């Protein structure tokens, strides 16, 4: 699919921000890159996506790529539908009928004609995600894709990743939260100071399932919440064991009704 050997990157005469990176991504695999902000994750993904060139080393393979950058450029006047049609034509698509169903699935607030520059960060992220998956890529590259998304779209993004893998394509994504990466990736690579420092396939730590009924709280970014999925009138949370008390206190404070608390395997 794609292989990086000895890849390094520096800008101008500055210090190298990537050092001797070796990475191979096989078809039908989901690869997670775990590291803190500034560790070099975004630079690595830009090289894989072909929007930046390696200073040293080689990149081999030419899969059809869909790419969501860490900062989606959403300052345009055009609406989401027009933007996706434009990007689809650039990528050689002749059938653009998937655009509206995709935007509807992602629940874009403001609708498909809302100018991109008026969208919130989360809704701009939805449009960026749509343009990445629209081309049905062989390699889907996602930089911090869960950042800024609402609870419902967190689950939809997970579905899109699973669907991409199921048709034999590959996914590479980054995140700085260990549980998010381990929950979605087949293989996890650790990154620090511009280097891939190791690979792990460790299973996730025990978690607790909490079912709530109510409204008004965005659980997606709540500390300790791994997943938040809307199921009808309820929200189902997967929570780190050590965070259960804090999440329940927050739920009761915000007026939610607690319907279930039980251990789960993931």
PDB file of C-alpha atoms in Angstrom:
ATOM      1  CA  UNK A   1       0.000   0.000   0.000  1.00  0.00           C
ATOM      2  CA  UNK A   2       2.524   2.630   1.185  1.00  0.00           C
ATOM      3  CA  UNK A   3       5.960   2.358   2.762  1.00  0.00           C
ATOM      4  CA  UNK A   4       8.252   4.937   4.336  1.00  0.00           C
ATOM      5  CA  UNK A   5      11.942   4.118   4.778  1.00  0.00           C
ATOM      6  CA  UNK A   6      14.389   6.360   6.623  1.00  0.00           C
ATOM      7  CA  UNK A   7      12.146   9.396   6.198  1.00  0.00           C
ATOM      8  CA  UNK A   8      13.335  12.669   7.693  1.00  0.00           C
ATOM      9  CA  UNK A   9      11.992  16.201   7.372  1.00  0.00           C
ATOM     10  CA  UNK A  10      13.275  19.669   8.077  1.00  0.00           C
ATOM     11  CA  UNK A  11      12.137  23.093   6.911  1.00  0.00           C
ATOM     12  CA  UNK A  12      14.834  25.286   5.406  1.00  0.00           C
ATOM     13  CA  UNK A  13      17.996  25.258   7.502  1.00  0.00           C
ATOM     14  CA  UNK A  14      16.154  24.428  10.705  1.00  0.00           C
ATOM     15  CA  UNK A  15      16.415  21.317  12.811  1.00  0.00           C
ATOM     16  CA  UNK A  16      14.885  18.071  11.620  1.00  0.00           C
ATOM     17  CA  UNK A  17      11.301  17.599  12.829  1.00  0.00           C
ATOM     18  CA  UNK A  18      11.155  13.971  11.654  1.00  0.00           C
ATOM     19  CA  UNK A  19      13.997  11.516  12.119  1.00  0.00           C
ATOM     20  CA  UNK A  20      14.584   8.248  10.233  1.00  0.00           C
ATOM     21  CA  UNK A  21      10.949   7.093  10.162  1.00  0.00           C
ATOM     22  CA  UNK A  22      10.194   3.575   8.912  1.00  0.00           C
ATOM     23  CA  UNK A  23       6.517   2.721   8.491  1.00  0.00           C
ATOM     24  CA  UNK A  24       4.577   0.260   6.342  1.00  0.00           C
ATOM     25  CA  UNK A  25       0.793   0.319   5.938  1.00  0.00           C
ATOM     26  CA  UNK A  26      -0.844  -2.799   4.526  1.00  0.00           C
ATOM     27  CA  UNK A  27      -4.269  -3.047   2.829  1.00  0.00           C
ATOM     28  CA  UNK A  28      -7.248  -3.448   5.132  1.00  0.00           C
ATOM     29  CA  UNK A  29      -5.454  -2.174   8.231  1.00  0.00           C
ATOM     30  CA  UNK A  30      -6.175   0.723  10.583  1.00  0.00           C
ATOM     31  CA  UNK A  31      -2.962   2.266  11.892  1.00  0.00           C
ATOM     32  CA  UNK A  32      -3.001   4.699  14.790  1.00  0.00           C
ATOM     33  CA  UNK A  33      -0.191   7.171  15.492  1.00  0.00           C
ATOM     34  CA  UNK A  34      -0.180   8.125  19.157  1.00  0.00           C
ATOM     35  CA  UNK A  35       1.770  11.128  20.401  1.00  0.00           C
ATOM     36  CA  UNK A  36       1.537  14.483  22.099  1.00  0.00           C
ATOM     37  CA  UNK A  37       1.074  17.755  20.251  1.00  0.00           C
ATOM     38  CA  UNK A  38       4.338  18.731  18.594  1.00  0.00           C
ATOM     39  CA  UNK A  39       5.639  15.171  18.360  1.00  0.00           C
ATOM     40  CA  UNK A  40       5.683  15.213  14.537  1.00  0.00           C
ATOM     41  CA  UNK A  41       2.419  13.381  13.829  1.00  0.00           C
ATOM     42  CA  UNK A  42       1.005  16.007  11.455  1.00  0.00           C
ATOM     43  CA  UNK A  43       4.276  16.323   9.530  1.00  0.00           C
ATOM     44  CA  UNK A  44       4.360  12.558   9.065  1.00  0.00           C
ATOM     45  CA  UNK A  45       0.792  12.487   7.742  1.00  0.00           C
ATOM     46  CA  UNK A  46       1.432  15.382   5.350  1.00  0.00           C
ATOM     47  CA  UNK A  47       4.310  13.418   3.829  1.00  0.00           C
ATOM     48  CA  UNK A  48       2.166  10.284   3.547  1.00  0.00           C
ATOM     49  CA  UNK A  49      -0.588  12.323   1.888  1.00  0.00           C
ATOM     50  CA  UNK A  50       1.847  13.807  -0.631  1.00  0.00           C
ATOM     51  CA  UNK A  51       1.298  17.439   0.367  1.00  0.00           C
ATOM     52  CA  UNK A  52       4.839  17.680   1.789  1.00  0.00           C
ATOM     53  CA  UNK A  53       8.049  16.048   0.617  1.00  0.00           C
ATOM     54  CA  UNK A  54      10.542  14.157   2.720  1.00  0.00           C
ATOM     55  CA  UNK A  55      13.973  15.735   3.080  1.00  0.00           C
ATOM     56  CA  UNK A  56      15.621  12.334   3.426  1.00  0.00           C
ATOM     57  CA  UNK A  57      14.492   8.762   2.864  1.00  0.00           C
ATOM     58  CA  UNK A  58      11.939   7.300   0.466  1.00  0.00           C
ATOM     59  CA  UNK A  59       8.172   6.937   0.192  1.00  0.00           C
ATOM     60  CA  UNK A  60       6.936   4.146  -2.084  1.00  0.00           C
ATOM     61  CA  UNK A  61       3.420   3.269  -3.176  1.00  0.00           C
ATOM     62  CA  UNK A  62       0.811   5.342  -4.967  1.00  0.00           C
ATOM     63  CA  UNK A  63      -2.601   4.559  -3.455  1.00  0.00           C
ATOM     64  CA  UNK A  64      -5.613   6.774  -4.047  1.00  0.00           C
ATOM     65  CA  UNK A  65      -5.554   9.018  -0.972  1.00  0.00           C
ATOM     66  CA  UNK A  66      -8.213  10.834   1.017  1.00  0.00           C
ATOM     67  CA  UNK A  67      -6.733  13.309   3.493  1.00  0.00           C
ATOM     68  CA  UNK A  68      -8.176  15.270   6.406  1.00  0.00           C
ATOM     69  CA  UNK A  69      -5.558  17.758   7.706  1.00  0.00           C
ATOM     70  CA  UNK A  70      -5.356  18.880  11.305  1.00  0.00           C
ATOM     71  CA  UNK A  71      -6.655  22.312  10.315  1.00  0.00           C
ATOM     72  CA  UNK A  72      -9.291  22.131   7.602  1.00  0.00           C
ATOM     73  CA  UNK A  73      -9.247  25.362   5.506  1.00  0.00           C
ATOM     74  CA  UNK A  74     -12.864  26.394   5.949  1.00  0.00           C
ATOM     75  CA  UNK A  75     -12.649  30.119   5.146  1.00  0.00           C
ATOM     76  CA  UNK A  76     -14.224  29.874   1.683  1.00  0.00           C
ATOM     77  CA  UNK A  77     -17.422  31.626   0.646  1.00  0.00           C
ATOM     78  CA  UNK A  78     -18.833  28.578  -1.137  1.00  0.00           C
ATOM     79  CA  UNK A  79     -21.218  26.182   0.550  1.00  0.00           C
ATOM     80  CA  UNK A  80     -20.389  22.661   1.647  1.00  0.00           C
ATOM     81  CA  UNK A  81     -22.122  20.981  -1.305  1.00  0.00           C
ATOM     82  CA  UNK A  82     -20.443  23.265  -3.848  1.00  0.00           C
ATOM     83  CA  UNK A  83     -17.072  22.733  -2.190  1.00  0.00           C
ATOM     84  CA  UNK A  84     -17.419  18.949  -2.241  1.00  0.00           C
ATOM     85  CA  UNK A  85     -18.534  18.984  -5.880  1.00  0.00           C
ATOM     86  CA  UNK A  86     -15.499  21.116  -6.727  1.00  0.00           C
ATOM     87  CA  UNK A  87     -13.128  18.797  -4.860  1.00  0.00           C
ATOM     88  CA  UNK A  88     -14.766  15.717  -6.365  1.00  0.00           C
ATOM     89  CA  UNK A  89     -14.264  17.009  -9.905  1.00  0.00           C
ATOM     90  CA  UNK A  90     -10.628  17.851  -9.139  1.00  0.00           C
ATOM     91  CA  UNK A  91     -10.153  14.240  -8.006  1.00  0.00           C
ATOM     92  CA  UNK A  92     -11.758  12.945 -11.197  1.00  0.00           C
ATOM     93  CA  UNK A  93     -15.177  11.922  -9.869  1.00  0.00           C
ATOM     94  CA  UNK A  94     -18.021  11.934 -12.378  1.00  0.00           C
ATOM     95  CA  UNK A  95     -20.714  10.579 -10.051  1.00  0.00           C
ATOM     96  CA  UNK A  96     -21.275  13.126  -7.265  1.00  0.00           C
ATOM     97  CA  UNK A  97     -24.558  11.669  -6.019  1.00  0.00           C
ATOM     98  CA  UNK A  98     -23.001  10.563  -2.718  1.00  0.00           C
ATOM     99  CA  UNK A  99     -22.427  14.137  -1.509  1.00  0.00           C
ATOM    100  CA  UNK A 100     -25.853  14.980  -0.092  1.00  0.00           C
ATOM    101  CA  UNK A 101     -26.370  11.606   1.652  1.00  0.00           C
ATOM    102  CA  UNK A 102     -22.903  11.934   3.178  1.00  0.00           C
ATOM    103  CA  UNK A 103     -23.596  15.428   4.514  1.00  0.00           C
ATOM    104  CA  UNK A 104     -26.945  14.232   5.850  1.00  0.00           C
ATOM    105  CA  UNK A 105     -25.285  11.289   7.578  1.00  0.00           C
ATOM    106  CA  UNK A 106     -22.787  13.655   9.216  1.00  0.00           C
ATOM    107  CA  UNK A 107     -25.676  15.942  10.291  1.00  0.00           C
ATOM    108  CA  UNK A 108     -24.062  19.140   9.010  1.00  0.00           C
ATOM    109  CA  UNK A 109     -25.605  22.045  10.914  1.00  0.00           C
ATOM    110  CA  UNK A 110     -26.776  24.767   8.531  1.00  0.00           C
ATOM    111  CA  UNK A 111     -27.308  22.423   5.623  1.00  0.00           C
ATOM    112  CA  UNK A 112     -25.313  21.849   2.430  1.00  0.00           C
ATOM    113  CA  UNK A 113     -25.557  25.460   1.204  1.00  0.00           C
ATOM    114  CA  UNK A 114     -24.187  27.139   4.344  1.00  0.00           C
ATOM    115  CA  UNK A 115     -20.960  29.047   3.488  1.00  0.00           C
ATOM    116  CA  UNK A 116     -17.921  27.246   4.858  1.00  0.00           C
ATOM    117  CA  UNK A 117     -16.671  30.392   6.576  1.00  0.00           C
ATOM    118  CA  UNK A 118     -19.800  30.463   8.767  1.00  0.00           C
ATOM    119  CA  UNK A 119     -19.345  26.924  10.112  1.00  0.00           C
ATOM    120  CA  UNK A 120     -18.193  26.050  13.613  1.00  0.00           C
ATOM    121  CA  UNK A 121     -14.969  24.071  14.061  1.00  0.00           C
ATOM    122  CA  UNK A 122     -16.918  20.850  14.463  1.00  0.00           C
ATOM    123  CA  UNK A 123     -19.029  21.392  11.356  1.00  0.00           C
ATOM    124  CA  UNK A 124     -16.003  22.425   9.305  1.00  0.00           C
ATOM    125  CA  UNK A 125     -14.429  19.162  10.461  1.00  0.00           C
ATOM    126  CA  UNK A 126     -17.459  17.290   9.110  1.00  0.00           C
ATOM    127  CA  UNK A 127     -16.982  18.856   5.662  1.00  0.00           C
ATOM    128  CA  UNK A 128     -13.287  18.018   5.770  1.00  0.00           C
ATOM    129  CA  UNK A 129     -14.113  14.432   6.653  1.00  0.00           C
ATOM    130  CA  UNK A 130     -16.659  14.268   3.837  1.00  0.00           C
ATOM    131  CA  UNK A 131     -14.114  15.394   1.227  1.00  0.00           C
ATOM    132  CA  UNK A 132     -11.640  12.792   2.485  1.00  0.00           C
ATOM    133  CA  UNK A 133     -14.013   9.809   2.229  1.00  0.00           C
ATOM    134  CA  UNK A 134     -15.912  11.010  -0.864  1.00  0.00           C
ATOM    135  CA  UNK A 135     -13.310   9.632  -3.271  1.00  0.00           C
ATOM    136  CA  UNK A 136     -13.453   6.148  -1.695  1.00  0.00           C
ATOM    137  CA  UNK A 137      -9.693   6.197  -1.142  1.00  0.00           C
ATOM    138  CA  UNK A 138      -7.347   3.243  -0.947  1.00  0.00           C
ATOM    139  CA  UNK A 139      -5.631   5.045   1.940  1.00  0.00           C
ATOM    140  CA  UNK A 140      -7.619   7.326   4.247  1.00  0.00           C
ATOM    141  CA  UNK A 141      -5.352   9.684   6.229  1.00  0.00           C
ATOM    142  CA  UNK A 142      -6.958  11.488   9.170  1.00  0.00           C
ATOM    143  CA  UNK A 143      -5.150  13.986  11.409  1.00  0.00           C
ATOM    144  CA  UNK A 144      -6.820  14.225  14.850  1.00  0.00           C
ATOM    145  CA  UNK A 145     -10.191  13.445  13.186  1.00  0.00           C
ATOM    146  CA  UNK A 146     -12.241  13.235  16.399  1.00  0.00           C
ATOM    147  CA  UNK A 147     -11.232  16.751  17.476  1.00  0.00           C
ATOM    148  CA  UNK A 148     -14.191  19.123  17.714  1.00  0.00           C
ATOM    149  CA  UNK A 149     -16.845  16.592  16.676  1.00  0.00           C
ATOM    150  CA  UNK A 150     -20.113  16.228  18.576  1.00  0.00           C
ATOM    151  CA  UNK A 151     -21.182  13.017  20.286  1.00  0.00           C
ATOM    152  CA  UNK A 152     -23.215  11.612  17.396  1.00  0.00           C
ATOM    153  CA  UNK A 153     -20.500  12.278  14.819  1.00  0.00           C
ATOM    154  CA  UNK A 154     -17.879  10.559  16.997  1.00  0.00           C
ATOM    155  CA  UNK A 155     -19.785   7.322  16.414  1.00  0.00           C
ATOM    156  CA  UNK A 156     -20.311   7.997  12.698  1.00  0.00           C
ATOM    157  CA  UNK A 157     -16.593   8.583  12.212  1.00  0.00           C
ATOM    158  CA  UNK A 158     -15.918   5.217  13.826  1.00  0.00           C
ATOM    159  CA  UNK A 159     -18.379   3.641  11.389  1.00  0.00           C
ATOM    160  CA  UNK A 160     -16.655   5.298   8.405  1.00  0.00           C
ATOM    161  CA  UNK A 161     -13.284   3.982   9.564  1.00  0.00           C
ATOM    162  CA  UNK A 162     -14.730   0.464   9.920  1.00  0.00           C
ATOM    163  CA  UNK A 163     -16.405   0.665   6.494  1.00  0.00           C
ATOM    164  CA  UNK A 164     -13.164   1.789   4.866  1.00  0.00           C
ATOM    165  CA  UNK A 165     -11.293  -1.159   6.378  1.00  0.00           C
ATOM    166  CA  UNK A 166     -14.093  -3.590   5.434  1.00  0.00           C
ATOM    167  CA  UNK A 167     -13.703  -2.838   1.719  1.00  0.00           C
ATOM    168  CA  UNK A 168      -9.980  -3.575   1.897  1.00  0.00           C
ATOM    169  CA  UNK A 169      -8.696  -0.010   2.097  1.00  0.00           C
ATOM    170  CA  UNK A 170      -6.390   1.283   4.834  1.00  0.00           C
ATOM    171  CA  UNK A 171      -6.685   4.052   7.405  1.00  0.00           C
ATOM    172  CA  UNK A 172      -3.940   5.993   9.175  1.00  0.00           C
ATOM    173  CA  UNK A 173      -5.012   8.407  11.887  1.00  0.00           C
ATOM    174  CA  UNK A 174      -3.439  10.373  14.720  1.00  0.00           C
ATOM    175  CA  UNK A 175      -4.608  11.319  18.185  1.00  0.00           C
ATOM    176  CA  UNK A 176      -2.987  12.340  21.457  1.00  0.00           C
ATOM    177  CA  UNK A 177      -5.372  10.275  23.617  1.00  0.00           C
ATOM    178  CA  UNK A 178      -4.252   6.670  24.176  1.00  0.00           C
ATOM    179  CA  UNK A 179      -7.725   5.176  24.594  1.00  0.00           C
ATOM    180  CA  UNK A 180      -9.070   6.776  21.400  1.00  0.00           C
ATOM    181  CA  UNK A 181      -6.164   5.359  19.414  1.00  0.00           C
ATOM    182  CA  UNK A 182      -6.307   1.883  20.957  1.00  0.00           C
ATOM    183  CA  UNK A 183     -10.086   1.686  20.572  1.00  0.00           C
ATOM    184  CA  UNK A 184      -9.976   2.228  16.790  1.00  0.00           C
ATOM    185  CA  UNK A 185      -6.592   0.989  15.525  1.00  0.00           C
ATOM    186  CA  UNK A 186      -5.394  -2.504  14.640  1.00  0.00           C
ATOM    187  CA  UNK A 187      -1.798  -1.399  15.207  1.00  0.00           C
ATOM    188  CA  UNK A 188      -0.593   1.566  17.257  1.00  0.00           C
ATOM    189  CA  UNK A 189       2.731   3.334  16.682  1.00  0.00           C
ATOM    190  CA  UNK A 190       4.093   5.601  19.382  1.00  0.00           C
ATOM    191  CA  UNK A 191       5.652   8.911  18.323  1.00  0.00           C
ATOM    192  CA  UNK A 192       7.813  11.345  20.273  1.00  0.00           C
ATOM    193  CA  UNK A 193      10.229  14.118  19.243  1.00  0.00           C
ATOM    194  CA  UNK A 194       9.845  13.289  15.556  1.00  0.00           C
ATOM    195  CA  UNK A 195      10.587   9.586  15.939  1.00  0.00           C
ATOM    196  CA  UNK A 196       8.460   6.462  15.894  1.00  0.00           C
ATOM    197  CA  UNK A 197       9.545   5.029  19.217  1.00  0.00           C
ATOM    198  CA  UNK A 198       7.676   1.747  19.256  1.00  0.00           C
ATOM    199  CA  UNK A 199       4.656  -0.305  18.276  1.00  0.00           C
ATOM    200  CA  UNK A 200       2.017  -1.717  20.560  1.00  0.00           C
ATOM    201  CA  UNK A 201      -1.063  -3.879  20.159  1.00  0.00           C
ATOM    202  CA  UNK A 202      -1.987  -3.788  23.846  1.00  0.00           C
ATOM    203  CA  UNK A 203      -5.653  -4.112  24.695  1.00  0.00           C
ATOM    204  CA  UNK A 204      -7.496  -1.231  26.254  1.00  0.00           C
ATOM    205  CA  UNK A 205      -7.908  -0.965  29.991  1.00  0.00           C
ATOM    206  CA  UNK A 206     -11.210  -1.948  31.630  1.00  0.00           C
ATOM    207  CA  UNK A 207     -14.056   0.483  31.142  1.00  0.00           C
ATOM    208  CA  UNK A 208     -17.562   1.128  32.438  1.00  0.00           C
ATOM    209  CA  UNK A 209     -20.755   1.547  30.419  1.00  0.00           C
ATOM    210  CA  UNK A 210     -22.979   4.397  31.604  1.00  0.00           C
ATOM    211  CA  UNK A 211     -26.410   5.003  30.069  1.00  0.00           C
ATOM    212  CA  UNK A 212     -27.907   8.467  30.571  1.00  0.00           C
ATOM    213  CA  UNK A 213     -31.133  10.184  29.609  1.00  0.00           C
ATOM    214  CA  UNK A 214     -31.256  13.955  29.269  1.00  0.00           C
ATOM    215  CA  UNK A 215     -29.774  16.749  27.186  1.00  0.00           C
ATOM    216  CA  UNK A 216     -27.508  19.767  27.266  1.00  0.00           C
ATOM    217  CA  UNK A 217     -24.060  18.250  27.872  1.00  0.00           C
ATOM    218  CA  UNK A 218     -21.510  17.497  25.150  1.00  0.00           C
ATOM    219  CA  UNK A 219     -19.917  14.329  26.472  1.00  0.00           C
ATOM    220  CA  UNK A 220     -17.488  13.858  23.575  1.00  0.00           C
ATOM    221  CA  UNK A 221     -14.651  15.831  25.181  1.00  0.00           C
ATOM    222  CA  UNK A 222     -15.394  15.026  28.823  1.00  0.00           C
ATOM    223  CA  UNK A 223     -12.241  13.713  30.561  1.00  0.00           C
ATOM    224  CA  UNK A 224     -12.311   9.939  30.883  1.00  0.00           C
ATOM    225  CA  UNK A 225     -15.048   9.403  28.268  1.00  0.00           C
ATOM    226  CA  UNK A 226     -13.771   7.120  25.516  1.00  0.00           C
ATOM    227  CA  UNK A 227     -16.967   6.972  23.463  1.00  0.00           C
ATOM    228  CA  UNK A 228     -20.322   8.722  23.560  1.00  0.00           C
ATOM    229  CA  UNK A 229     -23.050   7.287  21.346  1.00  0.00           C
ATOM    230  CA  UNK A 230     -26.598   8.569  20.959  1.00  0.00           C
ATOM    231  CA  UNK A 231     -29.168   5.743  21.013  1.00  0.00           C
ATOM    232  CA  UNK A 232     -32.637   7.197  20.663  1.00  0.00           C
ATOM    233  CA  UNK A 233     -33.374   9.371  23.692  1.00  0.00           C
ATOM    234  CA  UNK A 234     -30.342   8.057  25.558  1.00  0.00           C
ATOM    235  CA  UNK A 235     -26.582   8.595  25.477  1.00  0.00           C
ATOM    236  CA  UNK A 236     -24.342   5.580  26.055  1.00  0.00           C
ATOM    237  CA  UNK A 237     -20.907   6.418  27.462  1.00  0.00           C
ATOM    238  CA  UNK A 238     -17.838   4.211  27.640  1.00  0.00           C
ATOM    239  CA  UNK A 239     -15.826   5.598  30.539  1.00  0.00           C
ATOM    240  CA  UNK A 240     -12.425   4.866  32.054  1.00  0.00           C
ATOM    241  CA  UNK A 241     -12.905   3.107  35.390  1.00  0.00           C
ATOM    242  CA  UNK A 242     -11.029   5.828  37.276  1.00  0.00           C
ATOM    243  CA  UNK A 243     -13.323   8.530  35.839  1.00  0.00           C
ATOM    244  CA  UNK A 244     -16.709   6.947  36.586  1.00  0.00           C
ATOM    245  CA  UNK A 245     -17.377   8.915  39.784  1.00  0.00           C
ATOM    246  CA  UNK A 246     -16.509  12.243  38.161  1.00  0.00           C
ATOM    247  CA  UNK A 247     -18.682  11.530  35.110  1.00  0.00           C
ATOM    248  CA  UNK A 248     -21.649  10.495  37.255  1.00  0.00           C
ATOM    249  CA  UNK A 249     -21.295  13.626  39.392  1.00  0.00           C
ATOM    250  CA  UNK A 250     -21.223  15.760  36.250  1.00  0.00           C
ATOM    251  CA  UNK A 251     -24.294  13.971  34.873  1.00  0.00           C
ATOM    252  CA  UNK A 252     -26.318  14.480  38.055  1.00  0.00           C
ATOM    253  CA  UNK A 253     -25.206  18.105  38.335  1.00  0.00           C
ATOM    254  CA  UNK A 254     -26.347  18.754  34.750  1.00  0.00           C
ATOM    255  CA  UNK A 255     -29.735  17.133  35.375  1.00  0.00           C
ATOM    256  CA  UNK A 256     -29.242  13.821  33.588  1.00  0.00           C
ATOM    257  CA  UNK A 257     -31.012  10.648  34.666  1.00  0.00           C
ATOM    258  CA  UNK A 258     -28.659   7.697  35.193  1.00  0.00           C
ATOM    259  CA  UNK A 259     -30.269   4.577  33.699  1.00  0.00           C
ATOM    260  CA  UNK A 260     -27.443   2.044  33.836  1.00  0.00           C
ATOM    261  CA  UNK A 261     -23.902   1.627  35.172  1.00  0.00           C
ATOM    262  CA  UNK A 262     -22.150  -1.638  34.306  1.00  0.00           C
ATOM    263  CA  UNK A 263     -18.658  -2.923  33.461  1.00  0.00           C
ATOM    264  CA  UNK A 264     -17.789  -3.478  29.818  1.00  0.00           C
ATOM    265  CA  UNK A 265     -14.890  -5.076  28.018  1.00  0.00           C
ATOM    266  CA  UNK A 266     -13.879  -2.071  25.936  1.00  0.00           C
TER     267      UNK A 266
END
